[in-house]
């Protein structure tokens, strides 16, 4: 098996040789006050893949995701986006702007702006798109996430699930090459969780490259190409979703899955 195939099959990680690797971390460590919370983790995500980061609370999943976003510096290792250096030890990460979209648990919409203006703002301010064109594109994105009827509504007039879909549309407004989701449904009721996961599934089906920290095991199992299991800052195992769920290599992964799946 070539290195490229191995990465695609969820085998050895850390290779950035393939032209279609979107983001890659190579043995990165991120510490707070000298204590590593992400320890020597390597992960490489290819174009069009959906990768789910799983693990117990405090495992370092969100921190790893933030390292992949260029929101956190690293103390050792390297992060590359499209082969270009994003992070090197103890230097501020290089910003890739809207090329990396990020969606958080809390939707973080601008409360004083309507849905359409929330989505149109960054293309206007950052990319200099004219207001009418930015609003037209925003409307299309809101249609795409099922909110065509809600364009003029303000966040307080929308459900949590609708607000999160506006947040997704807002990230998509910058035409990202990578979408990072940090527990996007943790603040939502089951009904609204389903709506948001459906939008994410559509994005994945349309070829978006996605990394998601999630406690939604059904989504990880059915919709992720690969799952990565972390514990205590370390990448314990990773592989195709079906393999990790049905036949994990590590006892720690098995114990976690048994616990969260009630097995
Ligand atoms: N800014 C910070 N300063 C100090 N410690 C932090 C900071 N952010 C995270 N940590 C610590 O790093 C560890 C990993 O946190 P992280 O949020 O990455 O875990 P997680 O796996 O995403 O957990 P959860 O599923 O609960 O969100 C935790 O022990 C946390 O307390």
GROMACS .gro file of C-alpha atoms and ligand atoms in nm:
model
  294
    1UNK     CA    1   0.000   0.000   0.000
    2UNK     CA    2   0.139   0.343  -0.089
    3UNK     CA    3   0.164   0.607   0.175
    4UNK     CA    4  -0.120   0.795   0.009
    5UNK     CA    5  -0.342   0.490   0.013
    6UNK     CA    6  -0.248   0.424   0.372
    7UNK     CA    7  -0.364   0.771   0.468
    8UNK     CA    8  -0.682   0.730   0.273
    9UNK     CA    9  -0.748   0.397   0.438
   10UNK     CA   10  -0.696   0.553   0.776
   11UNK     CA   11  -0.356   0.391   0.820
   12UNK     CA   12  -0.036   0.570   0.911
   13UNK     CA   13  -0.089   0.938   0.949
   14UNK     CA   14   0.136   1.238   0.930
   15UNK     CA   15   0.214   1.226   0.559
   16UNK     CA   16   0.179   1.549   0.371
   17UNK     CA   17   0.312   1.402   0.049
   18UNK     CA   18  -0.025   1.381  -0.116
   19UNK     CA   19  -0.136   1.690  -0.304
   20UNK     CA   20  -0.488   1.644  -0.176
   21UNK     CA   21  -0.401   1.667   0.193
   22UNK     CA   22  -0.591   1.971   0.317
   23UNK     CA   23  -0.460   1.996   0.671
   24UNK     CA   24  -0.192   1.797   0.849
   25UNK     CA   25  -0.051   1.809   1.199
   26UNK     CA   26   0.284   1.640   1.251
   27UNK     CA   27   0.366   1.531   1.606
   28UNK     CA   28   0.222   1.844   1.758
   29UNK     CA   29   0.219   1.920   2.127
   30UNK     CA   30   0.011   2.198   2.276
   31UNK     CA   31   0.067   2.275   2.644
   32UNK     CA   32  -0.095   2.508   2.890
   33UNK     CA   33   0.137   2.627   3.167
   34UNK     CA   34   0.381   2.350   3.082
   35UNK     CA   35   0.118   2.073   3.090
   36UNK     CA   36   0.055   1.909   2.752
   37UNK     CA   37  -0.313   1.876   2.663
   38UNK     CA   38  -0.233   1.757   2.309
   39UNK     CA   39   0.074   1.531   2.305
   40UNK     CA   40   0.265   1.439   1.993
   41UNK     CA   41  -0.043   1.405   1.776
   42UNK     CA   42  -0.019   1.347   1.402
   43UNK     CA   43  -0.322   1.363   1.180
   44UNK     CA   44  -0.372   1.428   0.814
   45UNK     CA   45  -0.702   1.508   0.649
   46UNK     CA   46  -0.753   1.466   0.279
   47UNK     CA   47  -0.974   1.656   0.040
   48UNK     CA   48  -1.338   1.556   0.077
   49UNK     CA   49  -1.293   1.351   0.391
   50UNK     CA   50  -1.509   1.381   0.700
   51UNK     CA   51  -1.309   1.305   1.013
   52UNK     CA   52  -1.474   1.278   1.355
   53UNK     CA   53  -1.267   1.344   1.669
   54UNK     CA   54  -1.401   1.134   1.956
   55UNK     CA   55  -1.297   1.085   2.315
   56UNK     CA   56  -1.381   1.160   2.676
   57UNK     CA   57  -1.411   1.507   2.820
   58UNK     CA   58  -1.072   1.673   2.856
   59UNK     CA   59  -0.907   1.443   2.598
   60UNK     CA   60  -0.782   1.744   2.403
   61UNK     CA   61  -1.019   1.719   2.104
   62UNK     CA   62  -1.118   2.086   2.098
   63UNK     CA   63  -0.759   2.193   2.150
   64UNK     CA   64  -0.646   1.977   1.857
   65UNK     CA   65  -0.924   2.121   1.641
   66UNK     CA   66  -0.818   2.474   1.735
   67UNK     CA   67  -0.459   2.385   1.642
   68UNK     CA   68  -0.585   2.271   1.299
   69UNK     CA   69  -0.772   2.602   1.269
   70UNK     CA   70  -0.462   2.806   1.345
   71UNK     CA   71  -0.624   2.940   1.660
   72UNK     CA   72  -0.365   2.790   1.896
   73UNK     CA   73   0.014   2.790   1.882
   74UNK     CA   74   0.206   2.463   1.924
   75UNK     CA   75   0.507   2.393   2.145
   76UNK     CA   76   0.643   2.123   1.916
   77UNK     CA   77   0.563   1.981   1.574
   78UNK     CA   78   0.414   2.148   1.270
   79UNK     CA   79   0.070   2.216   1.126
   80UNK     CA   80   0.036   2.261   0.752
   81UNK     CA   81  -0.263   2.381   0.556
   82UNK     CA   82  -0.252   2.289   0.189
   83UNK     CA   83   0.117   2.216   0.235
   84UNK     CA   84   0.190   2.566   0.365
   85UNK     CA   85   0.317   2.609   0.718
   86UNK     CA   86   0.047   2.723   0.955
   87UNK     CA   87   0.215   2.657   1.292
   88UNK     CA   88   0.568   2.607   1.410
   89UNK     CA   89   0.677   2.585   1.774
   90UNK     CA   90   0.622   2.894   1.985
   91UNK     CA   91   0.527   3.123   1.699
   92UNK     CA   92   0.185   3.271   1.632
   93UNK     CA   93   0.004   3.055   1.375
   94UNK     CA   94  -0.033   3.194   1.027
   95UNK     CA   95  -0.392   3.296   0.960
   96UNK     CA   96  -0.567   3.147   0.657
   97UNK     CA   97  -0.877   3.359   0.706
   98UNK     CA   98  -1.199   3.239   0.555
   99UNK     CA   99  -1.028   2.946   0.382
  100UNK     CA  100  -1.092   2.759   0.707
  101UNK     CA  101  -1.449   2.782   0.838
  102UNK     CA  102  -1.515   2.719   1.205
  103UNK     CA  103  -1.844   2.646   1.378
  104UNK     CA  104  -1.862   2.643   1.757
  105UNK     CA  105  -2.100   2.495   2.011
  106UNK     CA  106  -2.228   2.844   2.087
  107UNK     CA  107  -2.336   2.992   1.758
  108UNK     CA  108  -2.171   3.332   1.813
  109UNK     CA  109  -2.398   3.518   1.572
  110UNK     CA  110  -2.409   3.895   1.576
  111UNK     CA  111  -2.730   3.958   1.772
  112UNK     CA  112  -2.804   4.293   1.607
  113UNK     CA  113  -2.786   4.156   1.252
  114UNK     CA  114  -3.046   3.955   1.060
  115UNK     CA  115  -2.957   3.607   0.935
  116UNK     CA  116  -2.876   3.737   0.588
  117UNK     CA  117  -2.660   4.018   0.724
  118UNK     CA  118  -2.476   3.778   0.955
  119UNK     CA  119  -2.383   3.575   0.649
  120UNK     CA  120  -2.310   3.873   0.420
  121UNK     CA  121  -2.090   4.065   0.666
  122UNK     CA  122  -1.753   3.892   0.626
  123UNK     CA  123  -1.759   3.875   0.243
  124UNK     CA  124  -1.832   4.249   0.244
  125UNK     CA  125  -1.578   4.350   0.511
  126UNK     CA  126  -1.300   4.102   0.438
  127UNK     CA  127  -1.337   4.038   0.067
  128UNK     CA  128  -1.483   4.371  -0.038
  129UNK     CA  129  -1.790   4.214  -0.203
  130UNK     CA  130  -2.061   4.470  -0.283
  131UNK     CA  131  -2.355   4.467  -0.045
  132UNK     CA  132  -2.619   4.356  -0.299
  133UNK     CA  133  -2.401   4.069  -0.426
  134UNK     CA  134  -2.307   3.963  -0.072
  135UNK     CA  135  -2.672   3.959   0.036
  136UNK     CA  136  -2.775   3.763  -0.274
  137UNK     CA  137  -2.505   3.503  -0.208
  138UNK     CA  138  -2.606   3.492   0.160
  139UNK     CA  139  -2.966   3.423   0.063
  140UNK     CA  140  -2.854   3.131  -0.151
  141UNK     CA  141  -2.651   2.989   0.136
  142UNK     CA  142  -2.941   3.029   0.376
  143UNK     CA  143  -3.162   2.843   0.124
  144UNK     CA  144  -2.900   2.570   0.112
  145UNK     CA  145  -2.920   2.518   0.489
  146UNK     CA  146  -3.302   2.523   0.479
  147UNK     CA  147  -3.350   2.876   0.604
  148UNK     CA  148  -3.475   3.052   0.293
  149UNK     CA  149  -3.783   3.170   0.484
  150UNK     CA  150  -3.581   3.312   0.770
  151UNK     CA  151  -3.335   3.542   0.595
  152UNK     CA  152  -3.462   3.859   0.761
  153UNK     CA  153  -3.499   3.709   1.107
  154UNK     CA  154  -3.270   3.809   1.390
  155UNK     CA  155  -3.093   3.546   1.602
  156UNK     CA  156  -3.337   3.592   1.892
  157UNK     CA  157  -3.622   3.500   1.655
  158UNK     CA  158  -3.458   3.171   1.556
  159UNK     CA  159  -3.431   2.835   1.732
  160UNK     CA  160  -3.092   2.708   1.841
  161UNK     CA  161  -3.081   2.472   1.543
  162UNK     CA  162  -3.169   2.753   1.306
  163UNK     CA  163  -2.903   2.978   1.460
  164UNK     CA  164  -2.645   2.705   1.419
  165UNK     CA  165  -2.743   2.664   1.054
  166UNK     CA  166  -2.697   3.041   1.008
  167UNK     CA  167  -2.352   2.999   1.166
  168UNK     CA  168  -2.273   2.725   0.914
  169UNK     CA  169  -2.397   2.943   0.627
  170UNK     CA  170  -2.183   3.227   0.760
  171UNK     CA  171  -1.872   3.009   0.751
  172UNK     CA  172  -1.965   2.887   0.401
  173UNK     CA  173  -1.998   3.250   0.289
  174UNK     CA  174  -1.620   3.274   0.278
  175UNK     CA  175  -1.595   2.969   0.045
  176UNK     CA  176  -1.385   2.766   0.289
  177UNK     CA  177  -1.172   2.473   0.178
  178UNK     CA  178  -1.203   2.314   0.521
  179UNK     CA  179  -1.483   2.322   0.776
  180UNK     CA  180  -1.407   2.260   1.143
  181UNK     CA  181  -1.694   2.193   1.381
  182UNK     CA  182  -1.647   2.197   1.758
  183UNK     CA  183  -1.936   2.009   1.918
  184UNK     CA  184  -2.185   2.187   1.692
  185UNK     CA  185  -2.491   2.017   1.838
  186UNK     CA  186  -2.403   1.998   2.207
  187UNK     CA  187  -2.625   2.292   2.296
  188UNK     CA  188  -2.922   2.163   2.094
  189UNK     CA  189  -3.232   1.951   2.159
  190UNK     CA  190  -3.249   1.624   1.964
  191UNK     CA  191  -3.483   1.763   1.697
  192UNK     CA  192  -3.256   2.058   1.625
  193UNK     CA  193  -2.950   1.833   1.645
  194UNK     CA  194  -3.095   1.629   1.358
  195UNK     CA  195  -3.142   1.941   1.143
  196UNK     CA  196  -2.782   2.049   1.194
  197UNK     CA  197  -2.641   1.702   1.134
  198UNK     CA  198  -2.845   1.680   0.812
  199UNK     CA  199  -2.682   2.001   0.689
  200UNK     CA  200  -2.339   1.863   0.776
  201UNK     CA  201  -2.417   1.540   0.593
  202UNK     CA  202  -2.520   1.741   0.285
  203UNK     CA  203  -2.194   1.935   0.303
  204UNK     CA  204  -1.994   1.614   0.328
  205UNK     CA  205  -2.188   1.466   0.035
  206UNK     CA  206  -2.109   1.778  -0.167
  207UNK     CA  207  -1.738   1.711  -0.112
  208UNK     CA  208  -1.653   1.950   0.172
  209UNK     CA  209  -1.354   1.852   0.385
  210UNK     CA  210  -1.474   1.835   0.745
  211UNK     CA  211  -1.324   1.775   1.087
  212UNK     CA  212  -1.577   1.756   1.367
  213UNK     CA  213  -1.545   1.713   1.742
  214UNK     CA  214  -1.863   1.537   1.836
  215UNK     CA  215  -2.036   1.328   2.095
  216UNK     CA  216  -2.293   1.220   1.831
  217UNK     CA  217  -2.178   0.862   1.785
  218UNK     CA  218  -2.447   0.786   1.525
  219UNK     CA  219  -2.325   1.070   1.308
  220UNK     CA  220  -1.961   0.968   1.353
  221UNK     CA  221  -2.036   0.610   1.263
  222UNK     CA  222  -2.260   0.673   0.964
  223UNK     CA  223  -2.122   0.994   0.819
  224UNK     CA  224  -1.751   1.010   0.899
  225UNK     CA  225  -1.500   0.849   0.667
  226UNK     CA  226  -1.257   0.820   0.956
  227UNK     CA  227  -1.278   0.851   1.328
  228UNK     CA  228  -0.994   0.952   1.555
  229UNK     CA  229  -1.011   0.850   1.919
  230UNK     CA  230  -0.821   1.065   2.170
  231UNK     CA  231  -0.760   1.019   2.538
  232UNK     CA  232  -0.548   1.225   2.780
  233UNK     CA  233  -0.405   1.435   2.496
  234UNK     CA  234  -0.293   1.139   2.289
  235UNK     CA  235  -0.425   1.000   1.965
  236UNK     CA  236  -0.508   0.646   2.076
  237UNK     CA  237  -0.633   0.509   1.748
  238UNK     CA  238  -0.785   0.609   1.419
  239UNK     CA  239  -0.935   0.433   1.124
  240UNK     CA  240  -1.243   0.390   0.908
  241UNK     CA  241  -1.552   0.461   1.119
  242UNK     CA  242  -1.696   0.115   1.079
  243UNK     CA  243  -1.375  -0.058   1.183
  244UNK     CA  244  -1.319   0.155   1.491
  245UNK     CA  245  -1.679   0.115   1.603
  246UNK     CA  246  -1.706  -0.258   1.544
  247UNK     CA  247  -1.354  -0.374   1.612
  248UNK     CA  248  -1.136  -0.118   1.789
  249UNK     CA  249  -0.769  -0.201   1.832
  250UNK     CA  250  -0.735  -0.052   2.176
  251UNK     CA  251  -0.901  -0.146   2.500
  252UNK     CA  252  -0.936   0.222   2.590
  253UNK     CA  253  -1.136   0.288   2.272
  254UNK     CA  254  -1.353  -0.016   2.337
  255UNK     CA  255  -1.423   0.093   2.695
  256UNK     CA  256  -1.515   0.445   2.580
  257UNK     CA  257  -1.746   0.319   2.306
  258UNK     CA  258  -1.908   0.067   2.542
  259UNK     CA  259  -1.971   0.344   2.786
  260UNK     CA  260  -2.116   0.600   2.543
  261UNK     CA  261  -2.313   0.344   2.342
  262UNK     CA  262  -2.443   0.181   2.659
  263UNK     CA  263  -2.291  -0.152   2.563
  264LIG     N1  264  -0.710   2.794   2.765
  264LIG     C1  265  -0.681   2.692   2.846
  264LIG     N2  266  -0.600   2.708   2.954
  264LIG     C2  267  -0.568   2.605   3.034
  264LIG     N3  268  -0.613   2.478   3.015
  264LIG     C3  269  -0.694   2.456   2.910
  264LIG     C4  270  -0.731   2.559   2.820
  264LIG     N4  271  -0.813   2.506   2.725
  264LIG     C5  272  -0.823   2.376   2.754
  264LIG     N5  273  -0.754   2.346   2.865
  264LIG     C6  274  -0.741   2.214   2.926
  264LIG     O1  275  -0.698   2.126   2.826
  264LIG     C7  276  -0.757   1.998   2.842
  264LIG     C8  277  -0.821   1.955   2.712
  264LIG     O2  278  -0.930   2.041   2.686
  264LIG     P1  279  -1.017   2.026   2.553
  264LIG     O3  280  -1.127   2.128   2.561
  264LIG     O4  281  -0.929   2.030   2.436
  264LIG     O5  282  -1.076   1.879   2.570
  264LIG     P2  283  -1.198   1.810   2.495
  264LIG     O6  284  -1.155   1.673   2.465
  264LIG     O7  285  -1.244   1.895   2.382
  264LIG     O8  286  -1.308   1.806   2.609
  264LIG     P3  287  -1.471   1.826   2.603
  264LIG     O9  288  -1.526   1.705   2.531
  264LIG    O10  289  -1.509   1.830   2.748
  264LIG    O11  290  -1.494   1.956   2.533
  264LIG     C9  291  -0.855   2.009   2.959
  264LIG    O12  292  -0.794   1.956   3.073
  264LIG    C10  293  -0.874   2.157   2.971
  264LIG    O13  294  -0.902   2.193   3.103
   0.00000   0.00000   0.00000
